[in-house]
Amino acid sequence: MSKLVIVGTVAFDAIETPFGKTDKILGGSASYISLAASKFNVDSAIVSVVGGDFPKEYLKTLNERNINIDAVEIVEDGKTFFWSGKYHNDLNSRDTLITDLNVLADFKPVVPQSYKDCEFLLLGNLHPTVQMDVIKQIPIRPKLVVLDTMNFWMDNTLPELMEVLKKIDVIAINDEEARQLSGEYSLVKAAQKIYEMGPKYVIIKKGEHGALLFHEENVFFAPALPLEEVFDPTGAGDTFAGGFCGYLAKTEDISFENMKNAIIYGSNLASFCVEKFGTERMQELTTDEVKERLKAFKELTQFDIEIS
Amino acid sequence: MSKLVIVGTVAFDAIETPFGKTDKILGGSASYISLAASKFNVDSAIVSVVGGDFPKEYLKTLNERNINIDAVEIVEDGKTFFWSGKYHNDLNSRDTLITDLNVLADFKPVVPQSYKDCEFLLLGNLHPTVQMDVIKQIPIRPKLVVLDTMNFWMDNTLPELMEVLKKIDVIAINDEEARQLSGEYSLVKAAQKIYEMGPKYVIIKKGEHGALLFHEENVFFAPALPLEEVFDPTGAGDTFAGGFCGYLAKTEDISFENMKNAIIYGSNLASFCVEKFGTERMQELTTDEVKERLKAFKELTQFDIEIS
């Protein structure tokens, strides 16, 4: 079983969708990622920071699922990162109402000694200098380094981001971000440009339209499962990345063929994530449910044409 | 070999894209549909109308590909339907510059006697009363009736369109049109509402994001092939529909499982259509090229996860 280190936020989210609203609940990229990866029983650890106001019960929720939280620093006199957002009626766009960085502003990540030999490293969406700091703390290069980032860092810290890109294997961004980063509208051309920046694998997330995985001349597409209702899209992208890495860490196979399976699992888990508020659905999700939905993904995509 | 009747426009198009512009070239839904269907060597016939200005060579282009044009009425003292449009830089949207209905304004379709026993009927995007007129001329209900329509008819002739929907098996519309017709944002719910209007199969075309096929509780997804460059999207939707019907007419199997293959073929042919202006690529396209691209579709979508 490979070790997976997850760097990202552990946070409070307050979410409003057309279906209701929440007070502060468990959120943050590392929470979603680790809950998704935990479905594969991997040995994972979160590197993050919270304030003294963060409920111990939330940390217990993670730790109970075999997620190591020793490297989640607790700043007793600080406040936890807080994000609040309101989704529009189509759930495809949202307004950010509040972003209080709080303890995240001075976050100095520390990779625990027992995870410095990790084989998988997932750098969740954070300041590129934090991501680079983590990379430098790991003495032997992991088998696979996966990066999630967003347009905010492209707008504000592009040189630092470009340095990080040289050190990673897989980048996961959405279609608009891929276009921004590459300056190419065609996603095929965008991926080719991004290869030149460092990553050998480019995952382009298209939300309800699925995700593309590019590697050299190869491309694979994982659809999003068409759902009757999307209840809350928060964390879907992180869940996708967590499922992708979790499956690879479990199978210890980073071939392109196995990455196909990994992004199907990522899409599978993301389809559950959006069914309830926040991490609720991911917390209760069973392996049997995941297997059952895998059948739906097969039905959705597999066809049988003889090429004569 | 089943007979396929195609009702639609045979027209002049003048197209401008970021890559160049054309004078009047062969266009129209029935031209694209029939060229796509011709890749399956089906016995097809177009029901349409052109003016005296329409080049005989264009009709020959169709007829040479085993497309019966006896029911393409030539109004010698009339002018052919003319559409002109200019695509925006992203090629996902366009402005219509000219729509001259000309002979189409008084079009009275006549299904030739020798095709009244057709097993497949494809009603291309036209006024619903023209579509209904054709349905009524066919005494024995075909095995499968497929309808393409658009928001224009939903806006302007909804009662007539609703009558046509009661008579058909498959509707092919884009995502925005499915939402408009059903009043549902979720495409799953949209398909369910549309079932109640008549069609048992709902195809939702999402352009570069692929297409969904809904039937009862089943759903299948055909991706669009990620392309380096889309040169001219004109006719891609018609080509998709023509490929879908052509494959079904060739195989004479209208099971849901075979419809999966049919929409993969539709997506396959559409991916060629957009590579050149107008019908140019479809005219020269060989069966070997189609087969080769089928491999790309398999690579793009097929995965091998054991569900243990």
Coordinates of C-alpha atoms in Angstrom, one line a residue:
Chain A
M1 CA 0.0 0.0 0.0
S2 CA 1.5 3.3 -1.1
K3 CA 1.5 6.3 1.1
L4 CA -0.3 9.4 -0.1
V5 CA 0.4 12.9 1.2
I6 CA -2.4 15.4 0.7
V7 CA -1.6 19.1 1.0
G8 CA -4.6 21.4 1.0
T9 CA -7.1 23.3 3.2
V10 CA -9.1 22.0 6.1
A11 CA -11.7 24.7 6.5
F12 CA -15.2 25.9 7.3
D13 CA -17.6 26.4 4.4
A14 CA -20.9 28.1 4.5
I15 CA -22.9 27.2 1.4
E16 CA -26.1 28.4 -0.2
T17 CA -27.7 26.6 -3.1
P18 CA -31.2 26.9 -4.6
F19 CA -32.0 23.9 -2.3
G20 CA -31.0 25.4 1.0
K21 CA -28.1 26.8 3.0
T22 CA -25.7 25.7 5.7
D23 CA -24.0 27.2 8.6
K24 CA -20.2 26.6 8.9
I25 CA -19.6 23.0 8.0
L26 CA -16.5 20.9 7.3
G27 CA -14.9 22.0 4.1
G28 CA -11.5 22.6 2.4
S29 CA -9.8 20.9 -0.5
A30 CA -7.8 18.5 1.7
S31 CA -11.0 17.3 3.5
Y32 CA -12.7 16.4 0.2
I33 CA -9.6 14.9 -1.3
S34 CA -8.8 12.7 1.7
L35 CA -12.4 11.5 2.1
A36 CA -12.4 10.5 -1.5
A37 CA -9.0 8.8 -1.3
S38 CA -10.1 7.0 1.9
K39 CA -12.6 4.9 -0.2
F40 CA -9.6 3.0 -1.4
N41 CA -8.2 2.4 2.1
V42 CA -4.9 4.1 1.3
D43 CA -2.5 5.2 3.9
S44 CA -2.9 9.0 3.6
A45 CA -1.9 12.0 5.6
I46 CA -3.1 15.6 5.4
V47 CA -0.7 18.5 5.7
S48 CA -2.7 21.5 6.6
V49 CA -3.6 24.1 9.3
V50 CA -6.7 25.0 11.3
G51 CA -7.5 27.4 14.2
G52 CA -8.4 26.8 17.8
D53 CA -12.0 27.2 16.7
F54 CA -12.0 24.0 14.6
P55 CA -14.2 21.3 16.1
K56 CA -12.2 18.2 17.3
E57 CA -15.1 16.2 16.0
Y58 CA -14.3 17.2 12.4
L59 CA -10.7 16.0 12.8
K60 CA -12.1 12.8 14.3
T61 CA -14.3 12.4 11.2
L62 CA -11.2 12.3 9.0
N63 CA -9.0 10.3 11.4
E64 CA -11.6 7.6 11.8
R65 CA -11.3 6.9 8.0
N66 CA -7.6 6.1 8.3
I67 CA -6.5 9.6 7.3
N68 CA -3.5 10.7 9.3
I69 CA -4.0 14.2 10.8
D70 CA -0.7 14.5 12.7
A71 CA 0.4 17.2 10.3
V72 CA -2.8 19.2 10.6
E73 CA -1.3 22.0 12.6
I74 CA -3.7 23.6 15.2
V75 CA -3.0 27.3 15.8
E76 CA -4.9 27.6 19.1
D77 CA -5.2 31.4 19.1
G78 CA -6.0 31.5 15.4
K79 CA -9.2 31.1 13.4
T80 CA -9.8 28.5 10.7
F81 CA -9.9 29.4 7.0
F82 CA -13.5 30.2 6.1
W83 CA -15.1 30.3 2.7
S84 CA -18.7 31.2 2.0
G85 CA -20.4 31.1 -1.4
K86 CA -23.8 31.2 -3.0
Y87 CA -24.6 29.2 -6.1
H88 CA -26.8 30.5 -8.9
N89 CA -29.9 28.7 -10.0
D90 CA -28.1 26.6 -12.7
L91 CA -25.5 25.5 -10.1
N92 CA -22.8 26.1 -12.8
S93 CA -21.7 29.4 -11.3
R94 CA -21.4 30.9 -7.9
D95 CA -20.6 34.1 -6.0
T96 CA -18.0 34.0 -3.3
L97 CA -19.4 35.9 -0.4
I98 CA -16.5 35.5 2.1
T99 CA -12.9 34.4 2.0
D100 CA -11.2 34.7 5.4
L101 CA -7.8 33.2 5.1
N102 CA -7.1 33.4 8.8
V103 CA -4.5 30.9 9.9
L104 CA -3.9 30.0 6.2
A105 CA -2.2 33.3 5.7
D106 CA 0.9 32.2 7.6
F107 CA 0.7 28.5 6.8
K108 CA 4.1 26.8 6.9
P109 CA 3.5 23.2 5.9
V110 CA 5.4 20.5 7.6
V111 CA 5.5 17.0 6.1
P112 CA 5.7 14.5 8.9
Q113 CA 8.8 12.4 9.0
S114 CA 6.9 9.2 8.6
Y115 CA 5.4 10.4 5.3
K116 CA 8.6 11.7 3.7
D117 CA 8.9 8.4 1.8
C118 CA 5.4 8.9 0.3
E119 CA 5.0 7.5 -3.2
F120 CA 2.0 9.8 -4.1
L121 CA 1.8 13.5 -3.4
L122 CA -1.3 15.5 -4.1
L123 CA -0.8 19.2 -4.0
G124 CA -4.3 20.7 -3.5
N125 CA -5.2 24.2 -4.6
L126 CA -3.0 26.5 -2.5
H127 CA -0.4 29.2 -2.9
P128 CA 2.3 27.8 -5.2
T129 CA 5.1 28.7 -2.7
V130 CA 3.3 26.4 -0.1
Q131 CA 3.1 23.7 -2.8
M132 CA 6.8 24.2 -3.6
D133 CA 7.7 24.1 0.1
V134 CA 6.2 20.7 0.4
I135 CA 7.9 19.4 -2.7
K136 CA 11.2 20.4 -1.2
Q137 CA 10.6 18.6 2.1
I138 CA 10.3 15.3 0.4
P139 CA 13.9 13.9 -0.2
I140 CA 13.1 11.1 -2.7
R141 CA 10.9 12.1 -5.5
P142 CA 7.5 10.4 -5.2
K143 CA 6.3 8.1 -7.9
L144 CA 3.6 10.6 -8.9
V145 CA 3.1 14.3 -8.0
V146 CA -0.3 15.7 -8.8
L147 CA -1.2 19.3 -8.7
D148 CA -4.5 21.1 -8.5
T149 CA -4.5 24.9 -9.0
M150 CA -6.8 27.6 -10.2
N151 CA -7.0 30.9 -12.2
F152 CA -6.4 33.0 -9.0
W153 CA -2.8 31.7 -8.9
M154 CA -2.3 32.2 -12.6
D155 CA -3.5 35.8 -12.2
N156 CA -1.4 36.6 -9.1
T157 CA 1.5 34.3 -8.8
L158 CA 2.3 33.0 -12.2
P159 CA 6.1 32.9 -11.9
E160 CA 5.9 30.8 -8.7
L161 CA 3.3 28.5 -10.3
M162 CA 5.5 28.0 -13.3
E163 CA 8.3 26.8 -11.0
V164 CA 6.0 24.3 -9.4
L165 CA 4.8 23.0 -12.8
K166 CA 8.4 22.0 -13.5
K167 CA 8.3 19.6 -10.5
I168 CA 5.1 17.8 -11.0
D169 CA 3.7 14.9 -13.2
V170 CA 0.0 15.6 -13.4
I171 CA -1.9 18.9 -13.4
A172 CA -5.7 19.0 -12.9
I173 CA -7.4 22.3 -13.9
N174 CA -10.6 23.2 -15.5
D175 CA -11.1 24.1 -19.2
E176 CA -11.1 27.9 -18.7
E177 CA -7.9 27.6 -16.7
A178 CA -6.2 25.4 -19.3
R179 CA -7.0 28.0 -21.9
Q180 CA -5.7 30.8 -19.7
L181 CA -2.5 28.9 -18.8
S182 CA -1.8 27.9 -22.4
G183 CA -3.2 30.8 -24.4
E184 CA -4.8 28.1 -26.7
Y185 CA -8.6 27.7 -27.1
S186 CA -8.4 24.1 -28.4
L187 CA -8.0 21.9 -25.4
V188 CA -5.8 19.5 -27.5
K189 CA -3.4 22.4 -28.2
A190 CA -3.7 23.6 -24.6
A191 CA -2.6 20.3 -23.3
Q192 CA 0.4 20.2 -25.7
K193 CA 1.5 23.7 -24.5
I194 CA 1.1 22.6 -20.9
Y195 CA 3.3 19.5 -21.4
E196 CA 6.1 22.0 -22.3
M197 CA 5.7 23.6 -18.8
G198 CA 6.5 20.4 -17.0
P199 CA 3.5 18.1 -16.5
K200 CA 3.5 14.9 -18.5
Y201 CA -0.2 14.4 -17.8
V202 CA -2.9 17.0 -18.2
I203 CA -6.3 16.6 -16.7
I204 CA -8.9 19.1 -17.9
K205 CA -12.0 19.2 -15.7
K206 CA -15.2 20.3 -17.5
G207 CA -17.7 20.0 -14.6
E208 CA -21.0 18.5 -15.8
H209 CA -19.3 17.8 -19.2
G210 CA -16.8 15.4 -17.7
A211 CA -13.0 15.4 -17.8
L212 CA -10.2 14.8 -20.3
L213 CA -6.9 13.1 -19.5
F214 CA -4.0 13.9 -22.0
H215 CA -0.6 12.2 -22.1
E216 CA 1.6 12.5 -25.1
E217 CA -0.6 11.6 -28.1
N218 CA -3.2 9.9 -26.0
V219 CA -6.4 11.2 -24.7
F220 CA -9.1 9.7 -22.5
F221 CA -12.5 11.1 -21.6
A222 CA -14.4 10.4 -18.4
P223 CA -18.0 11.7 -18.6
A224 CA -19.8 13.1 -15.6
L225 CA -22.8 11.0 -14.7
P226 CA -26.0 12.7 -15.9
L227 CA -27.8 13.4 -12.6
E228 CA -31.4 14.3 -12.0
E229 CA -30.4 16.8 -9.4
V230 CA -27.1 18.4 -8.4
F231 CA -27.6 19.5 -4.9
D232 CA -24.3 21.2 -4.0
P233 CA -21.3 21.2 -6.4
T234 CA -18.8 22.3 -3.7
G235 CA -15.8 20.0 -3.5
A236 CA -16.6 18.0 -6.7
G237 CA -13.2 18.9 -8.3
D238 CA -11.3 18.0 -5.1
T239 CA -13.3 14.8 -4.8
F240 CA -12.4 13.9 -8.4
A241 CA -8.7 14.5 -7.7
G242 CA -8.9 12.5 -4.5
G243 CA -10.5 9.6 -6.2
F244 CA -8.0 9.7 -9.0
C245 CA -5.0 9.7 -6.6
G246 CA -6.6 7.3 -4.2
Y247 CA -7.2 4.7 -6.8
L248 CA -3.6 5.1 -8.2
A249 CA -2.1 4.8 -4.7
K250 CA -4.2 1.7 -4.1
T251 CA -3.3 0.0 -7.3
E252 CA 0.3 1.3 -7.4
D253 CA 0.1 1.4 -11.2
I254 CA 0.6 4.7 -12.9
S255 CA 0.3 3.5 -16.5
F256 CA -1.9 5.5 -18.8
E257 CA -4.3 2.6 -19.0
N258 CA -4.7 2.5 -15.2
M259 CA -5.1 6.3 -15.1
K260 CA -8.1 5.8 -17.3
N261 CA -9.7 3.8 -14.5
A262 CA -8.5 6.3 -12.0
I263 CA -10.3 9.2 -13.6
I264 CA -13.5 7.1 -14.0
Y265 CA -13.3 6.5 -10.2
G266 CA -12.7 10.3 -9.7
S267 CA -15.8 11.0 -11.8
N268 CA -17.7 8.3 -9.9
L269 CA -16.9 9.8 -6.5
A270 CA -17.6 13.3 -7.7
S271 CA -21.1 12.2 -8.8
F272 CA -21.8 11.3 -5.2
C273 CA -20.2 14.4 -3.7
V274 CA -22.7 16.7 -5.3
E275 CA -25.7 14.8 -4.0
K276 CA -25.7 16.4 -0.5
F277 CA -24.2 19.5 1.2
G278 CA -20.5 19.6 1.7
T279 CA -18.8 16.4 2.7
E280 CA -21.9 14.7 4.0
R281 CA -22.4 12.3 1.1
M282 CA -18.7 11.4 1.1
Q283 CA -18.7 10.6 4.8
E284 CA -21.5 8.1 4.5
L285 CA -20.6 6.6 1.1
T286 CA -20.0 2.9 1.0
T287 CA -17.8 0.8 -1.2
D288 CA -20.9 -1.0 -2.5
E289 CA -22.4 2.2 -3.6
V290 CA -19.3 3.1 -5.5
K291 CA -19.2 -0.4 -7.2
E292 CA -22.9 0.0 -8.1
R293 CA -22.3 3.3 -9.7
L294 CA -19.3 2.0 -11.6
K295 CA -21.9 -0.2 -13.5
A296 CA -23.7 3.0 -14.4
F297 CA -20.5 4.5 -15.8
K298 CA -20.0 1.3 -17.9
E299 CA -23.6 1.5 -19.2
L300 CA -23.0 5.2 -20.0
T301 CA -19.8 4.8 -22.0
Q302 CA -19.1 1.3 -23.2
F303 CA -20.1 0.2 -26.7
D304 CA -19.4 -2.8 -28.7
I305 CA -18.6 -2.1 -32.4
E306 CA -16.6 -4.6 -34.3
I307 CA -14.0 -2.8 -36.4
S308 CA -14.0 -5.1 -39.4
Chain B
M1 CA -31.1 -2.9 -46.8
S2 CA -33.6 -0.5 -45.4
K3 CA -34.8 2.5 -47.2
L4 CA -34.2 5.8 -45.6
V5 CA -36.1 9.0 -46.5
I6 CA -34.5 12.3 -45.6
V7 CA -36.5 15.4 -45.5
G8 CA -34.6 18.7 -45.2
T9 CA -33.1 21.6 -47.0
V10 CA -30.8 21.4 -50.0
A11 CA -29.3 24.9 -50.1
F12 CA -26.6 27.4 -50.6
D13 CA -24.4 28.3 -47.6
A14 CA -21.9 31.2 -47.4
I15 CA -19.7 30.7 -44.4
E16 CA -17.1 32.8 -42.6
T17 CA -14.9 31.3 -39.9
P18 CA -11.7 32.7 -38.3
F19 CA -9.9 30.5 -40.9
G20 CA -11.5 31.9 -44.1
K21 CA -14.7 32.4 -46.0
T22 CA -16.6 30.8 -48.8
D23 CA -18.9 32.0 -51.6
K24 CA -22.1 30.1 -52.0
I25 CA -21.4 26.4 -51.6
L26 CA -23.5 23.3 -51.2
G27 CA -25.3 23.3 -47.9
G28 CA -28.6 22.4 -46.2
S29 CA -29.6 19.8 -43.6
A30 CA -30.5 17.2 -46.2
S31 CA -27.2 17.5 -48.0
Y32 CA -25.2 16.9 -44.8
I33 CA -27.5 14.2 -43.5
S34 CA -27.5 12.3 -46.8
L35 CA -23.8 12.5 -47.3
A36 CA -23.3 11.1 -43.8
A37 CA -25.8 8.3 -44.3
S38 CA -24.2 7.5 -47.6
K39 CA -21.1 6.2 -45.8
F40 CA -23.2 3.2 -44.9
N41 CA -24.3 2.5 -48.4
V42 CA -28.0 2.8 -47.5
D43 CA -30.7 3.3 -50.0
S44 CA -31.7 6.9 -49.2
A45 CA -33.8 9.5 -50.9
I46 CA -34.0 13.2 -50.2
V47 CA -37.3 15.1 -50.2
S48 CA -36.5 18.8 -50.7
V49 CA -36.7 21.7 -53.1
V50 CA -34.2 23.9 -54.9
G51 CA -34.4 26.8 -57.4
G52 CA -33.4 27.0 -61.0
D53 CA -30.2 28.5 -59.9
F54 CA -29.0 25.4 -58.2
P55 CA -26.0 23.8 -60.0
K56 CA -26.7 20.4 -61.5
E57 CA -23.3 19.4 -60.4
Y58 CA -24.3 19.6 -56.7
L59 CA -27.2 17.3 -57.4
K60 CA -24.8 15.0 -59.2
T61 CA -22.5 15.0 -56.2
L62 CA -25.3 13.6 -54.1
N63 CA -26.7 11.3 -56.7
E64 CA -23.3 9.7 -57.4
R65 CA -23.3 8.6 -53.7
N66 CA -26.4 6.5 -54.2
I67 CA -28.6 9.2 -52.8
N68 CA -31.9 9.3 -54.7
I69 CA -32.8 12.9 -55.7
D70 CA -36.0 12.3 -57.7
A71 CA -37.9 14.0 -54.9
V72 CA -35.7 17.1 -54.9
E73 CA -38.1 19.4 -56.7
I74 CA -36.6 22.0 -59.0
V75 CA -38.6 25.2 -59.2
E76 CA -37.0 26.6 -62.4
D77 CA -38.1 30.2 -61.9
G78 CA -37.3 30.2 -58.2
K79 CA -34.2 30.7 -56.1
T80 CA -32.6 28.2 -53.8
F81 CA -32.7 28.6 -50.0
F82 CA -29.6 30.6 -49.0
W83 CA -28.1 30.9 -45.5
S84 CA -25.0 32.9 -44.6
G85 CA -23.3 33.0 -41.3
K86 CA -20.2 34.2 -39.5
Y87 CA -18.6 32.3 -36.7
H88 CA -17.0 33.9 -33.7
N89 CA -13.4 33.2 -32.8
D90 CA -14.3 30.3 -30.4
L91 CA -16.4 28.7 -33.1
N92 CA -19.0 27.9 -30.5
S93 CA -21.3 30.8 -31.5
R94 CA -22.2 32.5 -34.8
D95 CA -24.2 35.3 -36.3
T96 CA -26.7 34.6 -39.0
L97 CA -26.1 37.2 -41.7
I98 CA -28.7 36.1 -44.3
T99 CA -31.6 33.7 -44.4
D100 CA -33.4 33.8 -47.7
L101 CA -36.1 31.2 -47.7
N102 CA -36.8 31.6 -51.4
V103 CA -38.4 28.4 -52.8
L104 CA -38.5 26.9 -49.3
A105 CA -41.3 29.3 -48.4
D106 CA -43.8 27.4 -50.5
F107 CA -42.3 24.0 -50.2
K108 CA -44.8 21.1 -50.5
P109 CA -42.9 17.9 -50.0
V110 CA -43.8 14.9 -52.0
V111 CA -42.5 11.5 -51.0
P112 CA -41.9 9.4 -54.1
Q113 CA -44.0 6.4 -54.5
S114 CA -41.0 4.1 -54.4
Y115 CA -40.0 5.3 -51.0
K116 CA -43.4 5.2 -49.3
D117 CA -42.4 1.9 -47.9
C118 CA -39.3 3.3 -46.2
E119 CA -38.4 1.8 -42.9
F120 CA -36.4 4.9 -41.7
L121 CA -37.6 8.5 -41.8
L122 CA -35.4 11.4 -40.8
L123 CA -37.2 14.7 -40.6
G124 CA -34.5 17.3 -40.7
N125 CA -34.9 20.8 -39.2
L126 CA -37.8 22.3 -41.1
H127 CA -41.3 23.8 -40.4
P128 CA -43.3 21.3 -38.4
T129 CA -46.1 21.4 -40.8
V130 CA -43.8 20.3 -43.6
Q131 CA -42.6 17.5 -41.3
M132 CA -46.2 16.5 -40.5
D133 CA -47.1 16.5 -44.2
V134 CA -44.3 14.0 -44.9
I135 CA -45.4 11.8 -42.0
K136 CA -48.9 11.7 -43.4
Q137 CA -47.8 10.7 -46.9
I138 CA -46.2 7.4 -45.6
P139 CA -49.1 4.9 -45.3
I140 CA -47.3 2.3 -43.2
R141 CA -45.5 3.6 -40.2
P142 CA -41.7 3.4 -40.6
K143 CA -39.7 1.3 -38.2
L144 CA -38.1 4.5 -36.8
V145 CA -39.0 8.2 -37.2
V146 CA -36.2 10.6 -36.2
L147 CA -36.8 14.3 -35.8
D148 CA -34.3 17.2 -35.8
T149 CA -35.7 20.6 -34.8
M150 CA -34.6 23.8 -33.2
N151 CA -35.5 26.7 -30.9
F152 CA -36.9 28.7 -33.8
W153 CA -39.8 26.3 -34.1
M154 CA -40.3 26.1 -30.4
D155 CA -40.6 29.9 -30.3
N156 CA -42.8 30.3 -33.3
T157 CA -44.7 27.1 -34.1
L158 CA -44.9 25.2 -30.8
P159 CA -48.4 23.8 -31.2
E160 CA -47.5 22.4 -34.6
L161 CA -44.2 21.0 -33.3
M162 CA -46.0 19.3 -30.3
E163 CA -48.3 17.5 -32.8
V164 CA -45.3 16.2 -34.7
L165 CA -43.6 15.0 -31.5
K166 CA -46.6 12.7 -30.9
K167 CA -45.7 10.9 -34.2
I168 CA -42.0 10.3 -33.8
D169 CA -39.6 7.9 -32.0
V170 CA -36.4 9.9 -31.7
I171 CA -35.8 13.6 -31.2
A172 CA -32.4 15.1 -31.6
I173 CA -32.0 18.6 -30.2
N174 CA -29.2 20.5 -28.4
D175 CA -29.0 21.0 -24.6
E176 CA -30.5 24.5 -24.6
E177 CA -33.4 23.4 -26.8
A178 CA -34.0 20.4 -24.5
R179 CA -34.2 22.8 -21.6
Q180 CA -36.5 25.2 -23.5
L181 CA -38.8 22.4 -24.6
S182 CA -39.1 20.8 -21.2
G183 CA -38.7 23.7 -18.8
E184 CA -36.2 21.6 -16.9
Y185 CA -32.5 22.5 -16.4
S186 CA -31.4 19.0 -15.5
L187 CA -31.0 17.1 -18.8
V188 CA -32.1 13.9 -17.1
K189 CA -35.4 15.5 -16.1
A190 CA -35.6 17.3 -19.5
A191 CA -35.5 13.9 -21.2
Q192 CA -38.2 12.5 -18.9
K193 CA -40.5 15.4 -19.7
I194 CA -39.9 15.0 -23.4
Y195 CA -40.8 11.3 -23.3
E196 CA -44.2 12.5 -22.2
M197 CA -44.5 14.5 -25.4
G198 CA -44.1 11.5 -27.6
P199 CA -40.5 10.5 -28.4
K200 CA -39.3 7.3 -26.7
Y201 CA -35.7 8.3 -27.4
V202 CA -34.2 11.7 -26.7
I203 CA -30.8 12.6 -28.1
I204 CA -29.3 15.8 -26.6
K205 CA -26.5 17.2 -28.6
K206 CA -23.9 19.2 -26.7
G207 CA -21.5 20.2 -29.5
E208 CA -17.9 19.9 -28.4
H209 CA -19.1 18.2 -25.2
G210 CA -20.6 15.2 -27.0
A211 CA -24.2 13.9 -27.0
L212 CA -26.5 12.0 -24.7
L213 CA -29.0 9.3 -25.7
F214 CA -31.9 8.8 -23.3
H215 CA -34.4 5.9 -23.4
E216 CA -36.6 5.0 -20.4
E217 CA -34.1 4.6 -17.5
N218 CA -31.1 4.2 -19.8
V219 CA -28.6 6.8 -20.8
F220 CA -25.6 6.6 -23.1
F221 CA -23.0 9.2 -23.8
A222 CA -20.9 9.7 -26.9
P223 CA -18.1 12.2 -26.6
A224 CA -17.0 14.5 -29.3
L225 CA -13.5 13.7 -30.4
P226 CA -11.1 16.4 -29.0
L227 CA -9.7 18.1 -32.1
E228 CA -6.7 20.3 -32.5
E229 CA -8.7 22.5 -34.7
V230 CA -12.3 22.9 -35.6
F231 CA -12.3 24.6 -39.0
D232 CA -16.1 25.0 -39.7
P233 CA -18.8 23.6 -37.4
T234 CA -21.6 24.0 -40.1
G235 CA -23.5 20.9 -40.5
A236 CA -22.0 18.9 -37.6
G237 CA -25.4 18.3 -36.0
D238 CA -27.0 17.2 -39.3
T239 CA -24.0 15.0 -40.0
F240 CA -24.4 13.4 -36.6
A241 CA -28.0 12.7 -37.2
G242 CA -27.2 11.3 -40.7
G243 CA -24.6 9.0 -39.3
F244 CA -26.9 7.9 -36.6
C245 CA -29.8 7.0 -39.0
G246 CA -27.5 5.7 -41.7
Y247 CA -25.9 3.2 -39.3
L248 CA -29.3 2.1 -38.0
A249 CA -30.7 1.7 -41.5
K250 CA -27.7 -0.4 -42.5
T251 CA -27.8 -2.7 -39.5
E252 CA -31.7 -2.7 -39.3
D253 CA -31.4 -3.0 -35.6
I254 CA -33.1 -0.3 -33.5
S255 CA -32.3 -1.8 -30.0
F256 CA -30.9 0.6 -27.5
E257 CA -27.6 -1.3 -27.6
N258 CA -27.3 -0.7 -31.3
M259 CA -28.3 2.9 -30.9
K260 CA -25.2 3.3 -28.8
N261 CA -23.1 2.3 -31.7
A262 CA -25.2 4.6 -34.0
I263 CA -24.5 7.7 -32.0
I264 CA -20.8 6.8 -31.8
Y265 CA -20.9 6.7 -35.6
G266 CA -22.7 10.0 -35.6
S267 CA -20.1 11.6 -33.5
N268 CA -17.4 10.0 -35.6
L269 CA -18.7 11.5 -38.8
A270 CA -19.3 14.9 -37.2
S271 CA -15.7 15.0 -36.2
F272 CA -14.7 14.8 -39.8
C273 CA -17.4 17.2 -41.0
V274 CA -15.9 20.1 -39.0
E275 CA -12.4 19.7 -40.5
K276 CA -13.1 21.5 -43.7
F277 CA -15.6 24.0 -45.1
G278 CA -19.2 22.9 -45.7
T279 CA -19.6 19.4 -47.1
E280 CA -16.1 19.2 -48.5
R281 CA -14.7 16.7 -46.0
M282 CA -17.8 14.5 -46.1
Q283 CA -17.6 14.3 -49.9
E284 CA -14.1 12.9 -49.9
L285 CA -14.3 10.9 -46.7
T286 CA -13.5 7.2 -47.1
T287 CA -14.7 4.2 -45.1
D288 CA -11.2 3.4 -44.0
E289 CA -10.9 6.8 -42.4
V290 CA -14.1 6.3 -40.5
K291 CA -12.8 2.9 -39.3
E292 CA -9.5 4.4 -38.2
R293 CA -11.3 7.1 -36.3
L294 CA -13.5 4.5 -34.6
K295 CA -10.3 3.2 -33.0
A296 CA -9.7 6.8 -31.6
F297 CA -13.2 6.7 -30.1
K298 CA -12.5 3.4 -28.5
E299 CA -9.2 4.7 -27.1
L300 CA -11.0 7.8 -25.9
T301 CA -13.8 6.1 -24.0
Q302 CA -13.2 2.4 -23.2
F303 CA -11.8 1.4 -19.9
D304 CA -11.3 -1.9 -18.2
I305 CA -12.3 -2.0 -14.5
E306 CA -13.2 -5.3 -13.0
I307 CA -16.2 -4.8 -10.8
S308 CA -15.4 -7.3 -8.1

